[in-house]
Coordinates of C-alpha atoms (C1' of nucleotides) in Angstrom, one line a residue:
Chain S
M8 CA 23.9 18.0 9.3
S9 CA 22.7 19.7 6.2
D10 CA 25.1 18.3 3.6
R11 CA 24.4 16.9 0.2
R12 CA 23.6 13.5 1.6
T13 CA 20.9 14.9 3.9
E14 CA 19.5 16.9 1.0
I15 CA 19.2 13.7 -1.0
L16 CA 17.3 12.0 1.9
R17 CA 15.0 15.0 2.1
A18 CA 14.4 14.9 -1.6
A19 CA 13.8 11.1 -1.4
T20 CA 11.1 11.7 1.2
R21 CA 9.4 14.1 -1.1
V22 CA 9.6 11.8 -4.1
I23 CA 8.3 8.8 -2.0
S24 CA 5.3 10.9 -0.8
R25 CA 4.6 11.7 -4.4
R26 CA 5.3 8.4 -6.2
G27 CA 5.5 5.8 -3.4
V28 CA 8.3 3.6 -2.4
R29 CA 7.8 1.4 -5.4
G30 CA 7.4 4.4 -7.7
L31 CA 10.7 6.0 -6.7
R32 CA 13.0 6.3 -9.7
V33 CA 16.6 7.1 -9.2
A34 CA 16.6 9.6 -12.1
E35 CA 13.6 11.4 -10.6
L36 CA 15.2 11.5 -7.2
A37 CA 18.3 13.0 -8.8
A38 CA 16.3 15.7 -10.5
E39 CA 14.4 16.5 -7.3
A40 CA 17.7 16.7 -5.3
G41 CA 19.4 18.6 -8.1
V42 CA 22.3 16.2 -8.4
S43 CA 23.3 13.5 -10.8
A44 CA 22.1 9.9 -10.5
S45 CA 25.6 8.6 -10.0
L46 CA 26.2 10.8 -7.0
I47 CA 23.2 9.0 -5.4
Y48 CA 24.9 5.6 -6.1
Y49 CA 28.1 7.0 -4.6
H50 CA 26.4 7.9 -1.3
F51 CA 23.9 5.0 -1.1
T52 CA 25.4 2.1 -3.1
D53 CA 22.1 0.9 -4.7
R54 CA 18.4 1.5 -4.8
A55 CA 17.8 -0.6 -1.7
G56 CA 20.3 1.5 0.2
I57 CA 18.4 4.7 -0.8
L58 CA 15.2 3.2 0.5
R59 CA 16.7 1.8 3.7
E60 CA 18.3 5.1 4.7
T61 CA 15.3 7.2 3.7
L62 CA 12.9 5.1 5.7
E63 CA 15.3 5.4 8.7
F64 CA 15.4 9.1 8.2
I65 CA 11.6 9.3 8.1
G66 CA 11.4 7.2 11.2
E67 CA 13.7 9.5 13.1
R68 CA 11.8 12.6 12.0
A69 CA 8.5 11.0 13.1
D70 CA 10.0 10.2 16.5
R71 CA 11.1 13.8 16.9
Y72 CA 7.7 15.3 16.2
T73 CA 5.9 12.7 18.3
A74 CA 8.1 13.6 21.2
A75 CA 7.6 17.3 20.7
A76 CA 3.8 16.8 20.6
G77 CA 3.8 14.8 23.8
S78 CA 5.6 17.4 25.7
D79 CA 3.1 20.0 24.7
A80 CA 0.4 18.4 26.8
A81 CA 2.6 16.8 29.4
G82 CA 0.8 16.1 32.6
D83 CA -2.6 15.3 31.1
P84 CA -2.3 11.8 29.8
R85 CA -5.7 11.9 28.0
A86 CA -4.8 15.1 26.2
E87 CA -1.4 13.8 25.4
L88 CA -2.8 10.7 23.9
A89 CA -5.3 12.5 21.8
Q90 CA -2.7 15.0 20.6
I91 CA -0.2 12.3 19.6
L92 CA -2.7 10.2 17.7
L93 CA -4.4 13.2 16.0
L94 CA -1.0 14.5 15.0
E95 CA -0.9 11.9 12.3
L96 CA -4.1 13.2 10.7
Q97 CA -3.0 16.7 9.6
D98 CA -2.6 18.2 6.2
T99 CA 0.9 19.6 6.5
A100 CA 3.7 18.6 4.1
E101 CA 5.7 16.9 6.9
V102 CA 2.8 14.8 8.2
R103 CA 1.6 13.9 4.7
E104 CA 5.1 12.8 3.8
N105 CA 5.6 10.7 6.9
S106 CA 2.1 9.1 6.7
T107 CA 2.5 8.4 3.1
A108 CA 5.9 6.8 3.5
W109 CA 4.7 4.8 6.5
G110 CA 1.7 3.5 4.6
E111 CA 4.0 2.6 1.7
L112 CA 6.4 0.8 3.9
R113 CA 3.5 -1.2 5.4
A114 CA 2.1 -1.9 1.9
S115 CA 5.5 -2.9 0.5
A116 CA 6.2 -5.2 3.4
V117 CA 3.2 -7.3 2.3
F118 CA 5.3 -8.4 -0.7
D119 CA 8.8 -7.9 0.6
P120 CA 9.6 -10.1 3.6
D121 CA 12.9 -8.2 4.1
L122 CA 11.0 -5.2 5.4
R123 CA 8.9 -7.1 7.8
E124 CA 11.2 -7.3 10.8
D125 CA 11.9 -3.6 11.0
L126 CA 8.3 -2.8 10.4
A127 CA 7.1 -5.2 13.2
R128 CA 9.6 -3.7 15.6
A129 CA 8.6 -0.1 14.8
T130 CA 4.9 -1.1 15.1
H131 CA 5.5 -2.7 18.4
T132 CA 7.3 0.4 19.8
W133 CA 4.5 2.6 18.6
V134 CA 1.8 0.4 20.2
H135 CA 3.8 0.2 23.4
E136 CA 4.0 4.0 23.7
I137 CA 0.3 4.4 23.3
A138 CA -0.4 1.6 25.7
Y139 CA 1.9 3.4 28.2
L140 CA -0.2 6.6 27.9
L141 CA -3.4 4.6 28.2
G142 CA -2.0 3.2 31.4
R143 CA -1.2 6.6 32.8
A144 CA -4.7 7.8 31.9
H145 CA -6.3 4.7 33.5
P146 CA -3.8 3.3 36.0
S147 CA -6.3 0.9 37.4
G148 CA -6.8 -1.0 34.1
T149 CA -4.9 -4.2 33.3
A150 CA -1.8 -4.2 31.1
P151 CA -3.5 -6.5 28.5
A152 CA -6.5 -4.2 28.3
H153 CA -4.2 -1.2 27.7
A154 CA -2.3 -3.2 25.0
A155 CA -5.5 -4.2 23.2
A156 CA -6.8 -0.7 23.2
A157 CA -3.5 0.6 21.9
E158 CA -3.4 -1.9 19.1
R159 CA -7.0 -1.0 18.1
L160 CA -6.3 2.7 18.2
T161 CA -3.1 2.6 16.2
A162 CA -4.5 0.1 13.6
L163 CA -7.6 2.3 13.3
L164 CA -5.3 5.3 12.8
E165 CA -3.5 3.5 10.0
G166 CA -6.7 2.6 8.4
L167 CA -8.1 6.1 8.6
S168 CA -4.9 7.6 7.4
V169 CA -4.7 5.6 4.2
R170 CA -8.4 6.3 3.5
W171 CA -7.7 10.0 3.9
L172 CA -4.6 9.8 1.6
S173 CA -6.4 7.7 -1.0
G174 CA -9.3 10.2 -1.2
S175 CA -12.0 8.1 0.4
L176 CA -12.4 10.1 3.6
P177 CA -12.1 13.9 4.3
L178 CA -9.5 14.8 6.9
D179 CA -11.8 16.4 9.4
H180 CA -14.1 13.4 9.3
A181 CA -11.2 11.1 9.9
R182 CA -10.2 13.2 12.9
R183 CA -13.7 13.1 14.4
L184 CA -13.8 9.3 14.0
L185 CA -10.5 8.8 15.7
G186 CA -11.5 11.2 18.5
G187 CA -14.6 9.2 19.0
A188 CA -12.6 6.0 19.2
I189 CA -10.2 7.4 21.8
D190 CA -13.2 8.4 24.0
A191 CA -14.8 5.0 23.5
E192 CA -11.6 3.1 24.4
L193 CA -11.1 5.2 27.5
R194 CA -14.8 4.6 28.5
N195 CA -14.2 0.9 27.9
L196 CA -11.2 0.8 30.2
Q197 CA -13.3 2.6 32.8
R198 CA -16.1 0.0 32.4
V199 CA -13.9 -3.0 32.7
H200 CA -12.4 -1.6 35.9
S201 CA -15.7 -0.8 37.5
G202 CA -17.4 -4.0 36.3
Chain C
M14 CA -18.1 -17.8 -17.9
S15 CA -15.0 -19.9 -17.6
D16 CA -13.2 -18.9 -20.9
R17 CA -9.7 -17.9 -21.5
R18 CA -10.4 -14.3 -20.5
T19 CA -11.7 -15.3 -17.1
E20 CA -8.8 -17.6 -16.6
I21 CA -6.5 -14.7 -17.2
L22 CA -8.4 -12.6 -14.6
R23 CA -8.1 -15.3 -12.1
A24 CA -4.4 -15.7 -12.8
A25 CA -4.0 -11.9 -12.4
T26 CA -5.6 -12.0 -9.0
R27 CA -3.1 -14.6 -7.9
V28 CA -0.2 -12.6 -9.3
I29 CA -1.4 -9.4 -7.7
S30 CA -1.7 -11.2 -4.3
R31 CA 1.9 -12.4 -4.7
R32 CA 3.6 -9.4 -6.2
G33 CA 1.2 -6.5 -5.7
V34 CA -0.5 -4.3 -8.2
R35 CA 2.7 -2.4 -8.9
G36 CA 4.7 -5.7 -9.0
L37 CA 2.6 -7.3 -11.7
R38 CA 4.5 -8.1 -14.8
V39 CA 2.7 -9.0 -18.0
A40 CA 5.2 -11.8 -18.7
E41 CA 4.6 -13.3 -15.3
L42 CA 0.9 -13.1 -15.7
A43 CA 1.2 -14.8 -19.0
A44 CA 3.2 -17.6 -17.5
E45 CA 0.7 -17.9 -14.6
A46 CA -2.2 -18.1 -17.0
G47 CA -0.4 -20.4 -19.4
V48 CA -0.9 -18.1 -22.4
S49 CA 1.3 -15.7 -24.4
A50 CA 1.8 -12.1 -23.4
S51 CA 0.3 -10.9 -26.6
L52 CA -2.9 -12.7 -26.0
I53 CA -3.3 -10.7 -22.8
Y54 CA -2.9 -7.5 -24.8
Y55 CA -5.4 -8.8 -27.3
H56 CA -8.0 -9.2 -24.5
F57 CA -7.2 -6.2 -22.3
T58 CA -5.5 -3.6 -24.6
D59 CA -2.8 -2.5 -22.2
R60 CA -1.5 -2.9 -18.6
A61 CA -4.0 -0.4 -17.2
G62 CA -6.8 -2.4 -18.8
I63 CA -5.6 -5.6 -17.1
L64 CA -5.5 -3.8 -13.8
R65 CA -8.9 -2.2 -14.2
E66 CA -10.7 -5.4 -15.1
T67 CA -8.9 -7.5 -12.5
L68 CA -9.8 -5.1 -9.7
E69 CA -13.4 -5.1 -11.0
F70 CA -13.3 -8.9 -11.0
I71 CA -12.0 -8.9 -7.4
G72 CA -14.7 -6.5 -6.3
E73 CA -17.4 -8.8 -7.7
R74 CA -15.9 -11.9 -6.1
A75 CA -15.8 -10.1 -2.7
D76 CA -19.4 -9.0 -3.0
R77 CA -20.4 -12.6 -3.7
Y78 CA -18.8 -14.1 -0.7
T79 CA -19.9 -11.3 1.5
A80 CA -23.5 -11.9 0.5
A81 CA -23.0 -15.7 1.0
A82 CA -21.7 -15.1 4.5
G83 CA -24.5 -12.8 5.4
S84 CA -27.1 -15.4 4.5
D85 CA -25.4 -17.9 6.8
A86 CA -26.4 -16.0 9.9
A87 CA -29.5 -14.3 8.6
G88 CA -31.9 -13.2 11.2
D89 CA -29.4 -12.4 13.9
P90 CA -27.9 -9.0 12.9
R91 CA -25.2 -9.1 15.5
A92 CA -23.9 -12.5 14.4
E93 CA -24.3 -11.5 10.8
L94 CA -22.2 -8.4 11.4
A95 CA -19.5 -10.3 13.2
Q96 CA -19.4 -13.0 10.6
I97 CA -19.1 -10.6 7.7
L98 CA -16.4 -8.5 9.3
L99 CA -14.4 -11.5 10.6
L100 CA -14.7 -13.1 7.2
E101 CA -11.9 -10.8 5.9
L102 CA -9.5 -12.1 8.5
Q103 CA -9.1 -15.7 7.4
D104 CA -6.1 -17.5 6.1
T105 CA -7.6 -19.0 3.0
A106 CA -6.3 -18.5 -0.5
E107 CA -9.4 -16.6 -1.6
V108 CA -9.5 -14.2 1.4
R109 CA -5.8 -13.6 1.3
E110 CA -6.0 -12.8 -2.4
N111 CA -8.9 -10.5 -2.0
S112 CA -7.5 -8.7 1.1
T113 CA -4.1 -8.3 -0.5
A114 CA -5.6 -7.0 -3.7
W115 CA -7.9 -4.7 -1.8
G116 CA -5.0 -3.3 0.3
E117 CA -3.0 -2.8 -2.9
L118 CA -5.8 -1.0 -4.6
R119 CA -6.1 1.3 -1.6
A120 CA -2.3 1.8 -1.4
S121 CA -2.0 2.4 -5.2
A122 CA -4.8 5.0 -5.1
V123 CA -2.7 7.2 -2.8
F124 CA -0.5 7.8 -5.9
D125 CA -2.9 7.2 -8.7
P126 CA -5.9 9.6 -8.7
D127 CA -7.5 7.6 -11.5
L128 CA -8.3 4.8 -9.0
R129 CA -9.8 7.1 -6.4
E130 CA -13.3 7.4 -7.7
D131 CA -13.9 3.7 -8.0
L132 CA -12.3 3.1 -4.6
A133 CA -14.3 5.7 -2.8
R134 CA -17.5 4.3 -4.3
A135 CA -16.6 0.8 -3.2
T136 CA -15.7 2.0 0.2
H137 CA -18.9 3.9 0.6
T138 CA -21.0 0.8 -0.4
W139 CA -19.1 -1.4 2.1
V140 CA -19.5 1.2 4.9
H141 CA -23.2 1.5 4.1
E142 CA -23.8 -2.3 4.3
I143 CA -22.2 -2.4 7.7
A144 CA -24.1 0.7 8.9
Y145 CA -27.3 -1.1 7.8
L146 CA -26.5 -4.2 9.8
L147 CA -25.7 -2.0 12.8
G148 CA -29.0 -0.3 12.4
R149 CA -30.8 -3.7 12.4
A150 CA -28.9 -4.7 15.5
H151 CA -29.7 -1.4 17.3
P152 CA -32.8 0.1 15.6
S153 CA -33.1 2.7 18.2
G154 CA -29.7 4.3 17.4
T155 CA -29.4 7.3 15.1
A156 CA -28.3 6.9 11.5
P157 CA -25.2 9.1 12.0
A158 CA -24.2 7.0 15.0
H159 CA -24.5 3.8 12.8
A160 CA -22.5 5.4 10.0
A161 CA -19.7 6.5 12.3
A162 CA -19.5 3.0 13.9
A163 CA -19.5 1.4 10.5
E164 CA -16.7 3.7 9.3
R165 CA -14.6 3.0 12.4
L166 CA -15.1 -0.8 12.1
T167 CA -14.3 -1.0 8.4
A168 CA -11.3 1.3 8.7
L169 CA -10.1 -0.8 11.7
L170 CA -10.6 -3.9 9.7
E171 CA -8.4 -2.5 6.9
G172 CA -5.8 -1.5 9.4
L173 CA -5.7 -4.9 11.0
S174 CA -5.8 -6.7 7.7
V175 CA -2.6 -5.0 6.4
R176 CA -0.9 -5.5 9.7
W177 CA -1.7 -9.2 9.4
L178 CA -0.6 -9.4 5.8
S179 CA 2.6 -7.5 6.5
G180 CA 3.6 -9.8 9.3
S181 CA 3.1 -7.3 12.2
L182 CA 0.1 -9.1 13.8
P183 CA -0.8 -12.8 14.1
L184 CA -4.2 -13.6 12.6
D185 CA -5.9 -14.9 15.7
H186 CA -4.8 -11.8 17.6
A187 CA -6.3 -9.6 14.8
R188 CA -9.5 -11.5 15.0
R189 CA -9.8 -11.0 18.8
L190 CA -9.1 -7.3 18.4
L191 CA -11.8 -6.9 15.8
G192 CA -14.2 -8.9 17.9
G193 CA -13.6 -6.6 20.8
A194 CA -14.2 -3.5 18.7
I195 CA -17.5 -4.9 17.4
D196 CA -18.7 -5.5 21.0
A197 CA -17.5 -2.0 22.0
E198 CA -19.3 -0.3 19.2
L199 CA -22.5 -2.2 19.9
R200 CA -22.2 -1.2 23.6
N201 CA -21.6 2.3 22.6
L202 CA -24.7 2.5 20.5
Q203 CA -26.6 1.1 23.5
R204 CA -25.1 3.8 25.8
V205 CA -25.9 6.6 23.4
H206 CA -29.5 5.4 23.2
S207 CA -30.0 5.0 27.0
G208 CA -28.0 8.1 27.9
Chain E
dG11 C1' -7.9 -16.3 -30.9
dT12 C1' -3.4 -17.5 -30.2
dC13 C1' 1.4 -17.7 -31.1
dT14 C1' 6.6 -16.2 -32.0
dA15 C1' 9.6 -12.6 -32.7
dT16 C1' 11.0 -8.2 -32.0
dA17 C1' 10.8 -3.2 -31.6
dA18 C1' 10.9 0.7 -28.5
dC19 C1' 11.5 2.2 -24.2
dC20 C1' 12.8 2.6 -19.4
dT21 C1' 15.7 1.8 -15.4
dG22 C1' 19.3 0.4 -12.4
dA23 C1' 23.9 0.6 -12.2
dT24 C1' 29.0 1.4 -13.7
dA25 C1' 33.2 3.6 -16.0
dG26 C1' 36.1 7.2 -16.1
dA27 C1' 37.1 12.3 -16.4
dC28 C1' 37.5 16.3 -13.4
Chain X
dG8 C1' 32.6 14.4 -4.3
dT9 C1' 30.5 15.2 -8.4
dC10 C1' 29.7 15.0 -13.2
dT11 C1' 28.8 13.1 -18.3
dA12 C1' 28.3 9.3 -20.8
dT13 C1' 26.9 4.6 -21.5
dC14 C1' 25.8 -0.3 -20.9
dA15 C1' 23.1 -4.3 -19.7
dG16 C1' 18.8 -6.1 -18.6
dG17 C1' 14.1 -6.0 -18.2
dT18 C1' 9.3 -4.5 -19.6
dT19 C1' 5.5 -2.9 -22.3
dA20 C1' 3.5 -3.2 -26.5
dT21 C1' 3.2 -4.3 -31.6
dA22 C1' 3.8 -7.0 -36.2
dG23 C1' 2.7 -10.6 -38.6
dA24 C1' 2.1 -15.7 -39.2
dC25 C1' -1.2 -19.4 -38.4

DNA sequence: GTCTATAACCTGATAGAC
DNA sequence: GTCTATCAGGTTATAGAC
């Protein structure tokens, strides 16, 4: 599917990563996609439609590369976990675009209750995946312990990601901090089990 | 200092906590403050000036209540640490306003390089304070270990805070997760020291 | 210092031709 | 499906009276 519609969605992802969800202007998106503004309204009805479909598009793309990364290290749950989490802290156009858009979606939801339900569901899915991997890495731990560790790791990742993107934290430093947290959570699950 | 100018800054804090930095409209701020729009321009020159001074105002207010909280538990570094960090996860108007505005400042800086320098400096100061308290709680640890723990705890706090404000995480749950992370970081400093 | 009125601009959205 | 106008409404910022 590489039609005009998809081109516009790709362009919207780039514009959002540059200007933010709230900084997206239909005219700028039109210029970025090389089409007229009214064509965008033809395909997406209104600004909210552009945003809704673009965020969906970004979500699908993120799922794809998360799945791809997982399969790289299949069989070693600890490596798989580290790989999937550290994947979000990389200076490539695709990761930057996705992380930026995700952060914007989160930040926008603080002021826009309409976005909260989708966001909470996506967050829950994401936490659940990580909890599952923690469970495979430490099958003896309890499910609540896995869930808490997954919530801490993903929340930390979001915090580090926005610090990186906002210029408060160099990328390699953020990666080291996240790596340290993964090790600490795994040690912690070990400790709870043996204690 | 409780003059018109300060009243406007207080009103701006409320509007930002309701609409976001990028959702602030001068007309709405004027209504909130009970003054005319042009009076705002008289005092703050332009929209950027309003934002700049308001964010400064919020920073000072946060410093004040952080300092106040620290003195409550003075003498017990561990309790002081927990108190200061958990202070940011409370459902009071003031904390909500500050957390919301801080999150917005962070989110805006992703797209506005002008904000980055101030933000990085404020972040550094904040991390440094927490590292200092960790050092007092575990004087035997190394400075880099304290710094890393402080960076993880403050980044986690920011991540949990925005999840709370965006409706993905109940407040009491966020508090428990942060409390668990504080304990884990302190245990970790212990482990590094004895290992 | 503070107001009312308004200029100047920007942005989302639509009409209508092709 | 795609374009070129263009409108309607909202927003920043200024002029000028008091």
